[in-house]
PDB file of C-alpha atoms in Angstrom:
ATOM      1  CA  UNK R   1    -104.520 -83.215 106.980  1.00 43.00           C
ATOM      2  CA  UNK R   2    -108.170 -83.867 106.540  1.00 38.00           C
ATOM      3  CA  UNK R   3    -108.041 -86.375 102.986  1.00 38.00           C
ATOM      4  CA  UNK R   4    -110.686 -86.693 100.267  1.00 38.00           C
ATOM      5  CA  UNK R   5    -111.449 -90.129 101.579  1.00 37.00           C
ATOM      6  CA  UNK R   6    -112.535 -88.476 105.340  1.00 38.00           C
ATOM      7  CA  UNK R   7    -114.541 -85.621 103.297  1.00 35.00           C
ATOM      8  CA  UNK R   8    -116.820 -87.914 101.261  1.00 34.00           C
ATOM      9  CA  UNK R   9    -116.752 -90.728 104.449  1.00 39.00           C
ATOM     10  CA  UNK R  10    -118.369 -88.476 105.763  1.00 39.00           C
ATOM     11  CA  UNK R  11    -120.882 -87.452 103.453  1.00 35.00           C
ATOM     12  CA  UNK R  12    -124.181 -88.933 102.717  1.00 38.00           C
ATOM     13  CA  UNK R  13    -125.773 -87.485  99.521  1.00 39.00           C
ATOM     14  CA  UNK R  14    -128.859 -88.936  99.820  1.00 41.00           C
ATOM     15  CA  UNK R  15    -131.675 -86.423 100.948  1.00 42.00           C
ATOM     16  CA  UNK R  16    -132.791 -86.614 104.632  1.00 43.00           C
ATOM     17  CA  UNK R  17    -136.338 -86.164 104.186  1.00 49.00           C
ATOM     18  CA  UNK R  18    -138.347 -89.372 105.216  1.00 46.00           C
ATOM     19  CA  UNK R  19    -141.063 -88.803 102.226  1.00 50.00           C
ATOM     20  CA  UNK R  20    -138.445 -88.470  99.503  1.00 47.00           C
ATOM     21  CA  UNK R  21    -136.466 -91.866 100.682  1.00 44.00           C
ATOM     22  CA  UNK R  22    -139.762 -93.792 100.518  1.00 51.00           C
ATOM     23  CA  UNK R  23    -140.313 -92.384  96.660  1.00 50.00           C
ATOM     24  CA  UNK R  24    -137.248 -93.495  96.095  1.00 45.00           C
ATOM     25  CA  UNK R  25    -137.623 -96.715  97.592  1.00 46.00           C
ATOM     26  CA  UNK R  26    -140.627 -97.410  95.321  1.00 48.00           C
ATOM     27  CA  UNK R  27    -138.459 -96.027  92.180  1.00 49.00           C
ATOM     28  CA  UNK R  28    -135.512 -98.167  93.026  1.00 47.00           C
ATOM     29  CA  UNK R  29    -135.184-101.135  90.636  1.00 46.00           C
ATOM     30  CA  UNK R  30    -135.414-105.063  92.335  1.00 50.00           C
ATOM     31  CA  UNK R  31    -132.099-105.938  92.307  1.00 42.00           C
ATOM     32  CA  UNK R  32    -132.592-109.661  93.428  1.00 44.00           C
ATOM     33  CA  UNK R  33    -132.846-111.275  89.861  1.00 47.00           C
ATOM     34  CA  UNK R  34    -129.058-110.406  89.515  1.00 46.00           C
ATOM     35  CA  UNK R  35    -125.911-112.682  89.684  1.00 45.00           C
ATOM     36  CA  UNK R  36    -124.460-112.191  93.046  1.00 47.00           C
ATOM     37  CA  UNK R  37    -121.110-113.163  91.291  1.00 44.00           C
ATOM     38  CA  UNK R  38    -121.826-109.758  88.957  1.00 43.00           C
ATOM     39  CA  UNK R  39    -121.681-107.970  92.036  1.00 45.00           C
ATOM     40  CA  UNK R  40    -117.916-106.567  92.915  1.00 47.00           C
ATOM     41  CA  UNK R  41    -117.431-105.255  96.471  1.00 50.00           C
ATOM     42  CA  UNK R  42    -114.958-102.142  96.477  1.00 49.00           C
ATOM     43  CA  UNK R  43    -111.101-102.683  98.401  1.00 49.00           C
ATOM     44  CA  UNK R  44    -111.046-102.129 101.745  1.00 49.00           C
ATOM     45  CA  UNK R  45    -110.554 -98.189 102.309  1.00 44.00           C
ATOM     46  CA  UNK R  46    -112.028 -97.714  99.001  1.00 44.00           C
ATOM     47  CA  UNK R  47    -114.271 -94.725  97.971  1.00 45.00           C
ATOM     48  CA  UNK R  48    -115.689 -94.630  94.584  1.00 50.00           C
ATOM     49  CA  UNK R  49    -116.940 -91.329  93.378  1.00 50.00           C
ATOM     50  CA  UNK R  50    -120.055 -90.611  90.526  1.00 54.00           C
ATOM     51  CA  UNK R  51    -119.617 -87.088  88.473  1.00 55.00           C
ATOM     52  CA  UNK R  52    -121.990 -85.356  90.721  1.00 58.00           C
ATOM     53  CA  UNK R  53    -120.079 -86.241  93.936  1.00 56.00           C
ATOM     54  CA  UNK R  54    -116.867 -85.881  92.545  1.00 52.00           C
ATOM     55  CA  UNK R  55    -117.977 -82.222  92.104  1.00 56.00           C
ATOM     56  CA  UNK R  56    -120.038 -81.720  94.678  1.00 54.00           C
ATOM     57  CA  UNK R  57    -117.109 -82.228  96.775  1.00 53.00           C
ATOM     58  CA  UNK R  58    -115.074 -79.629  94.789  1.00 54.00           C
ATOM     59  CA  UNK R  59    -117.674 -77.447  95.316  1.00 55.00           C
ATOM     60  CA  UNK R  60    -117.442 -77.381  99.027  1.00 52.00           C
ATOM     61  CA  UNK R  61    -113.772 -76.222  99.093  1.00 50.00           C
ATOM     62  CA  UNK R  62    -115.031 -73.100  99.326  1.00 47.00           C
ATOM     63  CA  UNK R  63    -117.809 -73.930 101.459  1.00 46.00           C
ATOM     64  CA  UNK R  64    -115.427 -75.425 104.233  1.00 44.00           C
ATOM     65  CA  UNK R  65    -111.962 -74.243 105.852  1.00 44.00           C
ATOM     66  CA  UNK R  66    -109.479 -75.873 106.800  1.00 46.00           C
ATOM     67  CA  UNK R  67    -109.784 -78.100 109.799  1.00 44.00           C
ATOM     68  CA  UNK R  68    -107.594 -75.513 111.352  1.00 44.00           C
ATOM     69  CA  UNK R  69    -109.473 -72.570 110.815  1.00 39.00           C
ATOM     70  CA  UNK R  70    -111.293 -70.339 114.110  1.00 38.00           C
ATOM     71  CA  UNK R  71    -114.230 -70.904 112.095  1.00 37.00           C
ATOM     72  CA  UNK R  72    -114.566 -74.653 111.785  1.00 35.00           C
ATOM     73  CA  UNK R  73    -116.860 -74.711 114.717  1.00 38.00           C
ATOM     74  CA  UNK R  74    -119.329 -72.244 113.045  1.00 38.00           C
ATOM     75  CA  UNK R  75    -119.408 -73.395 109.617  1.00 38.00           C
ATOM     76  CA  UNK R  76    -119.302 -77.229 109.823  1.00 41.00           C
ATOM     77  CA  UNK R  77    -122.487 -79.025 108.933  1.00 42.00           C
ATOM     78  CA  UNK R  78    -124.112 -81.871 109.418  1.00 40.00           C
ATOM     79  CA  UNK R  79    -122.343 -84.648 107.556  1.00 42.00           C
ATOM     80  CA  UNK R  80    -125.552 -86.088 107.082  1.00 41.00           C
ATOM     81  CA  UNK R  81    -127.050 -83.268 105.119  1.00 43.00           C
ATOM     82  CA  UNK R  82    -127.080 -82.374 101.580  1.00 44.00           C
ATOM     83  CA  UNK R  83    -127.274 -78.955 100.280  1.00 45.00           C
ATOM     84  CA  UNK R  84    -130.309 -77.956  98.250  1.00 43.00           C
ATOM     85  CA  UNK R  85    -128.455 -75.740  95.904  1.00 47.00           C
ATOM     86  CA  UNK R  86    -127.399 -77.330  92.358  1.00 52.00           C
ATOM     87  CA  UNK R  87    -124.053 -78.301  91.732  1.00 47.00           C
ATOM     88  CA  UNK R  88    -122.073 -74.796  90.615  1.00 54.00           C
ATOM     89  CA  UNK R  89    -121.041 -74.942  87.597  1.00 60.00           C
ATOM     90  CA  UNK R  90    -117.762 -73.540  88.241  1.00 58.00           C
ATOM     91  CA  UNK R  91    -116.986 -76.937  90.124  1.00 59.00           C
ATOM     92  CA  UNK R  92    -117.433 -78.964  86.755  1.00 68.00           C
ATOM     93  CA  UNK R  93    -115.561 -76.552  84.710  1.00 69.00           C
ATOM     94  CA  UNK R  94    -112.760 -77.019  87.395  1.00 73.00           C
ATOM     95  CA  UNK R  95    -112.860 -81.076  86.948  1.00 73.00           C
ATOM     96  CA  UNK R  96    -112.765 -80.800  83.178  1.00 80.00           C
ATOM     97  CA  UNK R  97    -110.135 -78.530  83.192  1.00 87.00           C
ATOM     98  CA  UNK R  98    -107.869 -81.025  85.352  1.00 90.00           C
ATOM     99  CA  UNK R  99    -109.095 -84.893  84.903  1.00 89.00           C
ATOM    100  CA  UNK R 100    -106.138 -86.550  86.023  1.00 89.00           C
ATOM    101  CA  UNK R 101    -106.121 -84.773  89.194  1.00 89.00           C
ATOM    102  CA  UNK R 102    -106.958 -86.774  92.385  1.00 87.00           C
ATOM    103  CA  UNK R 103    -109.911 -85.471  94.359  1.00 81.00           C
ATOM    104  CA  UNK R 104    -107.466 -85.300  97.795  1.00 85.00           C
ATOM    105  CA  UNK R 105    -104.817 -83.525  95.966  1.00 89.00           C
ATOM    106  CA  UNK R 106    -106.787 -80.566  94.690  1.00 86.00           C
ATOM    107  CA  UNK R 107    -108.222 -80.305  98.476  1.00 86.00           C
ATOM    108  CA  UNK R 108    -104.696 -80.301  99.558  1.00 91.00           C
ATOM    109  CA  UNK R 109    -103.832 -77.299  96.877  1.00 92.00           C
ATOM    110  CA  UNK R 110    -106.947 -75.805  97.887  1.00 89.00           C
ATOM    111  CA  UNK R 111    -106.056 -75.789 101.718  1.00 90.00           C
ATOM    112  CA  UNK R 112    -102.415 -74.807 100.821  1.00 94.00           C
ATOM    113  CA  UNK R 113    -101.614 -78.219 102.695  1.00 94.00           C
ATOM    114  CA  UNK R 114     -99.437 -79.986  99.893  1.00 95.00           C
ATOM    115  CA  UNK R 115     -96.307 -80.768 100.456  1.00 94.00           C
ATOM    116  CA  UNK R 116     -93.740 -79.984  97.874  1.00 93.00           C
ATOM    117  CA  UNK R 117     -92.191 -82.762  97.490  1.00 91.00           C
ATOM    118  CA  UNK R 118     -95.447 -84.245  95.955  1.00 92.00           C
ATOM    119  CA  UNK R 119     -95.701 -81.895  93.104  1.00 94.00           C
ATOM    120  CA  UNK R 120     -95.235 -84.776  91.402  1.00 93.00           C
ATOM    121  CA  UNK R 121     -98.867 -85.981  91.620  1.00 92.00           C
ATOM    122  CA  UNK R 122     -99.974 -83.620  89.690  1.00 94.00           C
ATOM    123  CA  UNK R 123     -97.924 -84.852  85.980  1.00 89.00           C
ATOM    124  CA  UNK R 124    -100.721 -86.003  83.784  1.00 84.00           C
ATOM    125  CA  UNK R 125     -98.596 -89.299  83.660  1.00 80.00           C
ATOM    126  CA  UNK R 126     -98.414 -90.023  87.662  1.00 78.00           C
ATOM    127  CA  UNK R 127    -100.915 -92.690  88.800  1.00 68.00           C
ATOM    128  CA  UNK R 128    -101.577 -93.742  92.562  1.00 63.00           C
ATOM    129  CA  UNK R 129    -102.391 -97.175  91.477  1.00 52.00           C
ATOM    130  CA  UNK R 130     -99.075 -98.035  90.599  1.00 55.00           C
ATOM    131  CA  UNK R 131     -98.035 -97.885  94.330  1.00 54.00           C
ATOM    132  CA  UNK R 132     -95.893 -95.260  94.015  1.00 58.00           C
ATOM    133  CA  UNK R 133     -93.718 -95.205  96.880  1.00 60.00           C
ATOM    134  CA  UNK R 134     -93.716 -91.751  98.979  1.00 57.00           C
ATOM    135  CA  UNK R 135     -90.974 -89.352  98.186  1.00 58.00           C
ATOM    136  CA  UNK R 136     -87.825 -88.848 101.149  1.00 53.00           C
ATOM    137  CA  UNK R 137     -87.180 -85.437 102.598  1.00 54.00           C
ATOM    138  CA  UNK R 138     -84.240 -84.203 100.497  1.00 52.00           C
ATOM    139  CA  UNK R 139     -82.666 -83.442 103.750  1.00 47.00           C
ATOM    140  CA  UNK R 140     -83.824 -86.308 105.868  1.00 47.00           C
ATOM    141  CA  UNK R 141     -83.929 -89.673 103.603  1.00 42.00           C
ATOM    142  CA  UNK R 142     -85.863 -92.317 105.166  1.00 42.00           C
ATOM    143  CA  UNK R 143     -84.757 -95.817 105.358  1.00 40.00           C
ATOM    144  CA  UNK R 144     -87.357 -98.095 105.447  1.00 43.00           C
ATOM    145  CA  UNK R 145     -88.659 -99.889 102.429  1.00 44.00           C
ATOM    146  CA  UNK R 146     -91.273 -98.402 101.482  1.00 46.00           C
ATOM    147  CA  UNK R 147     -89.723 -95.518 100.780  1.00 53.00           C
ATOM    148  CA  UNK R 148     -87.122 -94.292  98.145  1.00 58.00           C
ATOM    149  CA  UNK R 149     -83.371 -92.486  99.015  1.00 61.00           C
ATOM    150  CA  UNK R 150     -82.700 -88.867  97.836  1.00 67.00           C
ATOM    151  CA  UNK R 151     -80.969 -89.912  94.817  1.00 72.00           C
ATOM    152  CA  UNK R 152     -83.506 -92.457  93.651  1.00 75.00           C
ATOM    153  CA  UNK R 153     -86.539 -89.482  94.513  1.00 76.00           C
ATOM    154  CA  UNK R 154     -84.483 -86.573  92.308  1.00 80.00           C
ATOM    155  CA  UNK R 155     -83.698 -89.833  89.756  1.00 79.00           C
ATOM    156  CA  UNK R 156     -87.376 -90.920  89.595  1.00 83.00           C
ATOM    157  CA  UNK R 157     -89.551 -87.649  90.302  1.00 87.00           C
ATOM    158  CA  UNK R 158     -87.299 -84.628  89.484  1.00 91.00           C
ATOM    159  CA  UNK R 159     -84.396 -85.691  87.335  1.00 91.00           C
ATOM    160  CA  UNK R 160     -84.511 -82.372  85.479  1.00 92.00           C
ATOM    161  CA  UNK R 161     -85.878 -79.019  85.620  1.00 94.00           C
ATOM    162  CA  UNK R 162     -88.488 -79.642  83.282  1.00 91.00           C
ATOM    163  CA  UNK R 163     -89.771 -82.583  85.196  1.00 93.00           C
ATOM    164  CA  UNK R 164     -90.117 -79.645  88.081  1.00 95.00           C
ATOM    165  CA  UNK R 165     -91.538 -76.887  85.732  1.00 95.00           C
ATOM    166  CA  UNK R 166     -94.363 -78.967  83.949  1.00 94.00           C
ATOM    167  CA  UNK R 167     -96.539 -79.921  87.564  1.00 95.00           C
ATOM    168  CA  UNK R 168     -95.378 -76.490  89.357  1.00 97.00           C
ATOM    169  CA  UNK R 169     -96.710 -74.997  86.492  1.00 96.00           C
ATOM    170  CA  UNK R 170    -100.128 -77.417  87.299  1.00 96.00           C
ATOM    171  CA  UNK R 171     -99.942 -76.847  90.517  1.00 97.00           C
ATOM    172  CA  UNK R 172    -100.456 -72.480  89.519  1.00 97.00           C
ATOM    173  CA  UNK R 173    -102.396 -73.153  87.360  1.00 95.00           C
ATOM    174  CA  UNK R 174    -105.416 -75.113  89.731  1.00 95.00           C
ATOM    175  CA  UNK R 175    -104.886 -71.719  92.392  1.00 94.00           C
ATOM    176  CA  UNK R 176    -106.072 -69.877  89.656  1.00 93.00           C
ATOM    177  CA  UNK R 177    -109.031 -71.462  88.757  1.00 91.00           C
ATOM    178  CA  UNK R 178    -109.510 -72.357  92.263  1.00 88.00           C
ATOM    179  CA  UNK R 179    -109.388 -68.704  93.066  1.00 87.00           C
ATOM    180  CA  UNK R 180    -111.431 -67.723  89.740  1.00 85.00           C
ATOM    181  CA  UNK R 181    -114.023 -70.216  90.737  1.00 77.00           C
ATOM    182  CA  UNK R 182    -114.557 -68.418  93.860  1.00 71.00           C
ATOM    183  CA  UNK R 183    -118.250 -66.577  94.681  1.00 67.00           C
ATOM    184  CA  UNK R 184    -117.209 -62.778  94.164  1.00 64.00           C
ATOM    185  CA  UNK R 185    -117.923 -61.073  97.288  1.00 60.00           C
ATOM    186  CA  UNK R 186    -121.394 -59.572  97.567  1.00 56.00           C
ATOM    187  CA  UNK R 187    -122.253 -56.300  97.527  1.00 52.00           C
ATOM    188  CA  UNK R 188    -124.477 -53.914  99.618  1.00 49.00           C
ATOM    189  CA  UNK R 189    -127.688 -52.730  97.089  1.00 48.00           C
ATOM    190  CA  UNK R 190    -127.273 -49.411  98.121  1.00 46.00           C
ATOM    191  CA  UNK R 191    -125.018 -47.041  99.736  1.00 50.00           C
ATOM    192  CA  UNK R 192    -124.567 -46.976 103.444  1.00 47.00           C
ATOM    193  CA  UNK R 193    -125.543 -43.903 105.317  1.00 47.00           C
ATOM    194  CA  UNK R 194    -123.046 -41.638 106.385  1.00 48.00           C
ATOM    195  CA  UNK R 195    -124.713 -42.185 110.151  1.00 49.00           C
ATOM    196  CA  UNK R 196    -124.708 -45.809 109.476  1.00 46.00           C
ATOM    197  CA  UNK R 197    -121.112 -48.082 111.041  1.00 46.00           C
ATOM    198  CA  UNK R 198    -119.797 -49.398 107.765  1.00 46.00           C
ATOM    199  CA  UNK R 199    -119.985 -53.206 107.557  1.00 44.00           C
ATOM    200  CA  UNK R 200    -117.437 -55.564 105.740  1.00 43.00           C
ATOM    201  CA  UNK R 201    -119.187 -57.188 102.527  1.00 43.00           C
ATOM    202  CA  UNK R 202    -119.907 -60.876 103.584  1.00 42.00           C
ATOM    203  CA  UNK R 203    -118.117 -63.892 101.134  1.00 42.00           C
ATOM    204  CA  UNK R 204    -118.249 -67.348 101.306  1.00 44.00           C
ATOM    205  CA  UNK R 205    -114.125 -67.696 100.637  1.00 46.00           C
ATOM    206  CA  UNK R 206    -112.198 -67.936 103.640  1.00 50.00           C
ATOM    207  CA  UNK R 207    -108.684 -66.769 104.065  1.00 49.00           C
ATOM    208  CA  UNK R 208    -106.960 -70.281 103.495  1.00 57.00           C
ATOM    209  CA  UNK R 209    -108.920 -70.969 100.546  1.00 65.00           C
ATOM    210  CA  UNK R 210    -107.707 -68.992  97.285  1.00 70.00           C
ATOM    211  CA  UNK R 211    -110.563 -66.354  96.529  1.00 67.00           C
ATOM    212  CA  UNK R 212    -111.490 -63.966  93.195  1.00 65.00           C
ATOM    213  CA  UNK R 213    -109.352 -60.814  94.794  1.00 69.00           C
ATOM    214  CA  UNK R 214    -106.414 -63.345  94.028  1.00 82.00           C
ATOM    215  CA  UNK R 215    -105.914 -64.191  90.922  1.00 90.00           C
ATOM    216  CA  UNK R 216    -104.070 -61.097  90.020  1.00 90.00           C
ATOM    217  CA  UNK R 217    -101.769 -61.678  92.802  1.00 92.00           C
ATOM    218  CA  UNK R 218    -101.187 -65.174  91.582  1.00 94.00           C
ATOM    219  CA  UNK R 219    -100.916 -65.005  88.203  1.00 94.00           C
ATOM    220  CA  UNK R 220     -98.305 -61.645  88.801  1.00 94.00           C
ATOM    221  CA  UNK R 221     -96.292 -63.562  91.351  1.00 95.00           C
ATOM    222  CA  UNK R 222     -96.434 -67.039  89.860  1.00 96.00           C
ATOM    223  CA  UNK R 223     -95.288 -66.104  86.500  1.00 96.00           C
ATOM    224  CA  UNK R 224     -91.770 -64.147  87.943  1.00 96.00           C
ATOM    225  CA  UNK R 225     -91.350 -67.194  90.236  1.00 98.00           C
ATOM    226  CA  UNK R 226     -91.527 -69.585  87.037  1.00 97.00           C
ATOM    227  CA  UNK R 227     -89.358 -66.809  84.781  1.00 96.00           C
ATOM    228  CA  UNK R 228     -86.769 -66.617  87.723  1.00 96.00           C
ATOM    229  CA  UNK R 229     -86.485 -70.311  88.465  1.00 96.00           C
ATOM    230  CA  UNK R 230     -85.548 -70.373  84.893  1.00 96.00           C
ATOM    231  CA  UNK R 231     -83.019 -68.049  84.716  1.00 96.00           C
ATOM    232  CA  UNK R 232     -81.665 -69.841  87.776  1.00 95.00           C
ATOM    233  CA  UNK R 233     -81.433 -73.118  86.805  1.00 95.00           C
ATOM    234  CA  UNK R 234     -79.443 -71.655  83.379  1.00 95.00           C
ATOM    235  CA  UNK R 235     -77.105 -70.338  86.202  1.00 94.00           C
ATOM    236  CA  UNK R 236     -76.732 -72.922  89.095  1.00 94.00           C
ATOM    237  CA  UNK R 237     -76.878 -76.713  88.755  1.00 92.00           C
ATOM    238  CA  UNK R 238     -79.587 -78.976  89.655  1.00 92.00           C
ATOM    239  CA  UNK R 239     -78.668 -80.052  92.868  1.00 90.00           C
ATOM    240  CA  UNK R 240     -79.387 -76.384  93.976  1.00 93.00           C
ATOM    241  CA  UNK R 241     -82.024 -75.552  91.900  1.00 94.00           C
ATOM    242  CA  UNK R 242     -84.234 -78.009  93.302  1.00 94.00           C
ATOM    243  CA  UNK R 243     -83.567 -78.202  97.100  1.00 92.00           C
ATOM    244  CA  UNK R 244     -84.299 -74.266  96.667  1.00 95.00           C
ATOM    245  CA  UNK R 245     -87.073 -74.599  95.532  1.00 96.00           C
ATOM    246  CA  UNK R 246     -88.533 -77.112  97.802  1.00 94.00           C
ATOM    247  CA  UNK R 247     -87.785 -74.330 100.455  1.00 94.00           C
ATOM    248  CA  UNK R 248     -88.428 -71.848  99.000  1.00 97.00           C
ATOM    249  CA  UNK R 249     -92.364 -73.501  98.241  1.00 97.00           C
ATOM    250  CA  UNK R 250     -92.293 -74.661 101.944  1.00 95.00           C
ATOM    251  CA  UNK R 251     -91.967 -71.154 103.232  1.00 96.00           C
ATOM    252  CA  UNK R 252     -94.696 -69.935 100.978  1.00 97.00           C
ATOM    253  CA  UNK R 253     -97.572 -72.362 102.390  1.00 96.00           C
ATOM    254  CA  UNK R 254     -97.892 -70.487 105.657  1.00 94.00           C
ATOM    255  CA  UNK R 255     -98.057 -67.103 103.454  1.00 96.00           C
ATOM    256  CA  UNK R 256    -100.593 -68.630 101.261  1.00 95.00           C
ATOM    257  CA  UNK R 257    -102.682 -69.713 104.290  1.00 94.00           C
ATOM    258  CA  UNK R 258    -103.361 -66.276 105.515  1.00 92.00           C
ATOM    259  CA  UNK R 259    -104.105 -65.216 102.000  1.00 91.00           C
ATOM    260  CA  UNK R 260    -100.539 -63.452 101.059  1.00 94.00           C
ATOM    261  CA  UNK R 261     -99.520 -64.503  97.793  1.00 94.00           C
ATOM    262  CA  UNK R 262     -97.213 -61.824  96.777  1.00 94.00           C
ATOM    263  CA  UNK R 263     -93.751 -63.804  98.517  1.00 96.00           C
ATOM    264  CA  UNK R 264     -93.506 -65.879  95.079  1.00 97.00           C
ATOM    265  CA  UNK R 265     -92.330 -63.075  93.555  1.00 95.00           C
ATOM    266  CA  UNK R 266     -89.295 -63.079  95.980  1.00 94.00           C
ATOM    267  CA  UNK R 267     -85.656 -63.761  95.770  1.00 94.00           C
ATOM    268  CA  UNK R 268     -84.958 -65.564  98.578  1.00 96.00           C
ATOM    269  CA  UNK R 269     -81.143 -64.627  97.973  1.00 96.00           C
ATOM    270  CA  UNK R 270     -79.995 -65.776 101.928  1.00 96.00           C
ATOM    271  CA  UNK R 271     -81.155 -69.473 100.459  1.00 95.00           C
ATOM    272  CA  UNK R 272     -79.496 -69.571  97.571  1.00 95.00           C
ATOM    273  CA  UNK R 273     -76.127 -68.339  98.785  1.00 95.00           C
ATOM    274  CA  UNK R 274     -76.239 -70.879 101.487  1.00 94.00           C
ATOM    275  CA  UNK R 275     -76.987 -73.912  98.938  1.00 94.00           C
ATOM    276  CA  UNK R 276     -74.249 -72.973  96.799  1.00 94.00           C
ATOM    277  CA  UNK R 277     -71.624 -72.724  99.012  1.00 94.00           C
ATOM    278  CA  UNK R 278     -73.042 -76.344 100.243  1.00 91.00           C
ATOM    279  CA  UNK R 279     -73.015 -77.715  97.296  1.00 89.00           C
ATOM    280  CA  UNK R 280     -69.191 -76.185  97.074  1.00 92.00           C
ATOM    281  CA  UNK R 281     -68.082 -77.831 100.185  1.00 91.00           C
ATOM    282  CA  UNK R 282     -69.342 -81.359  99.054  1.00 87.00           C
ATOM    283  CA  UNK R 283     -67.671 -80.966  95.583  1.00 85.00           C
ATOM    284  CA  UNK R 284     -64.587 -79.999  97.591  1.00 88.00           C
ATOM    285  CA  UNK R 285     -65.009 -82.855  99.970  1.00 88.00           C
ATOM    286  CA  UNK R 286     -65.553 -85.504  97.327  1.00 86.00           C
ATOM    287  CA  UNK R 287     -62.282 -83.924  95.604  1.00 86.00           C
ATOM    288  CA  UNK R 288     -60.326 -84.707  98.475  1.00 86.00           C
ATOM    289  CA  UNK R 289     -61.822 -87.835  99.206  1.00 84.00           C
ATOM    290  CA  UNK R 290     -60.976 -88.691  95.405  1.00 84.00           C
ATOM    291  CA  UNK R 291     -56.978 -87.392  96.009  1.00 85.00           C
ATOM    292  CA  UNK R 292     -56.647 -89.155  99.557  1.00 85.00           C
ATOM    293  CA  UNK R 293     -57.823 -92.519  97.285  1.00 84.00           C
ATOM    294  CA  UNK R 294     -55.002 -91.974  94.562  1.00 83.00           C
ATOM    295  CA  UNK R 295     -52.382 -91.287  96.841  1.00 83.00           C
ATOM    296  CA  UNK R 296     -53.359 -95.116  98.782  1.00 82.00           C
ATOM    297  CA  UNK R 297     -53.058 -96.975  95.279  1.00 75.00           C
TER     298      UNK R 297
END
């Protein structure tokens, strides 16, 4: 998965015209008469962002696909170059409508490329500075130490369905402004001759980017997901609840991706059935376990 850091490595905002870098060498202010002990070099890995590149690179999720897109070979630009165009304004509109949100994340959402399990980035309380450790596969827990076991992720992340709800509901929220910040589709300026092949109107938004012609479909099929994982978790207990959903989210992504939005409004009702009567066996296992251990006393 290509990461924010990779985008803007690979960006150089500064214009490539020779004439413009030497006016801006004479404008640039001498520097030398400063304390070298004022100056702080960034961490290793670092990438510090200003306003303008922070959405300039929101701006080009709809400029660029996905690295695994047919058309990656067609549409991918010099890294060196800048666009002439200003800034859209629906790219700042997007930052101040989620601040907290990390540049890589809202490419990931954007590319239908995050995971799940890290819906948790997106609470208005998460920060990556704090060395969060990666979240375990509810199925597969990892061992080493840098990670955390599936009791301690559902304990820390997800102890409750509103810890779910509140950054799902984020996470629905960015694909609509991500698709409402789209460029509509243009349109011909006048009507094609009957004689004439009909042509498909041309659009910047690719199919694994969300796009204006979707935020219907999202908003209808994001709201009965939210009202039905409700009325589920009233229902079943949290230790279904949960593993559905991370499932159920999983097998949406590859929808998403070719522009289908309409399986959130699905029951998967094969998946639930088959994490109840799991969660019945291990309740009946632990049972036994718990009789076999009286009996011994």
């Amino acid at each position: 998965m290509t990461t924010a850091a990779a985008v803007l490595g690979g960006l150089a905002l500064p214009s490539t015209d020779p004439r413009h870098a030497q006016d801006a060498h004479r404008r640039r202010p001498d520097l030398s008469s400063h304390s070298q002990a004022a100056r702080k070099s960034p961490a290793p890995g670092t990438v510090t962002l200003t306003a303008d590149q922070y959405a300039y690179l929101i701006s080009l999720i709809h400029v660029h696909p996905a690295p695994s897109s047919p058309f990656i070979a067609r549409s991918q630009s010099s890294p060196s170059r800048t666009p002439a165009a200003p800034i859209p304004s629906q790219a700042r509109v997007l930052l101040d409508q989620f601040p907290h949100v990390e540049p890589d994340i809202l490419l990931a959402i954007a590319r239908h490329t995050l995971d799940p399990l890290e819906l948790y980035k997106l609470d208005e309380h998460y920060r990556s500075s704090a060395n969060t450790p990666p979240p375990a596969d509810l199925s597969h827990p990892l061992s080493a130490s840098t990670t955390v076991t599936t009791r301690e992720f559902i304990t820390r992340y997800y102890p409750s369905f509103s810890a779910l709800v509140s950054p799902l509901s984020t996470y629905f929220r960015i694909l609509l402004a991500l698709a409402s910040a789209a460029p509509a589709p243009s349109t011909p300026s006048s009507p094609a001759s009957p004689h004439s092949p009909s042509s498909p109107p041309s659009s910047s938004h690719t199919p694994s980017t969300p796009g204006r012609a979707d935020v219907l479909a999202i908003a209808t099929a994001s709201t009965q997901y939210l009202a039905r994982l409700v009325a589920l978790s009233e229902e079943h207990h949290w230790a279904v609840i949960l593993p559905y959903h991370i499932a159920f989210h999983r097998a949406r992504i590859e929808e998403m991706k070719r522009g289908d939005y309409s399986g959130w409004a699905r029951v998967d009702v094969e998946l639930l059935v088959r994490l109840i009567e799991e969660r019945e066996r291990e309740a009946d296992e632990r049972d036994a376990h718990a009789r076999r251990r009286s009996r011994s006393r």
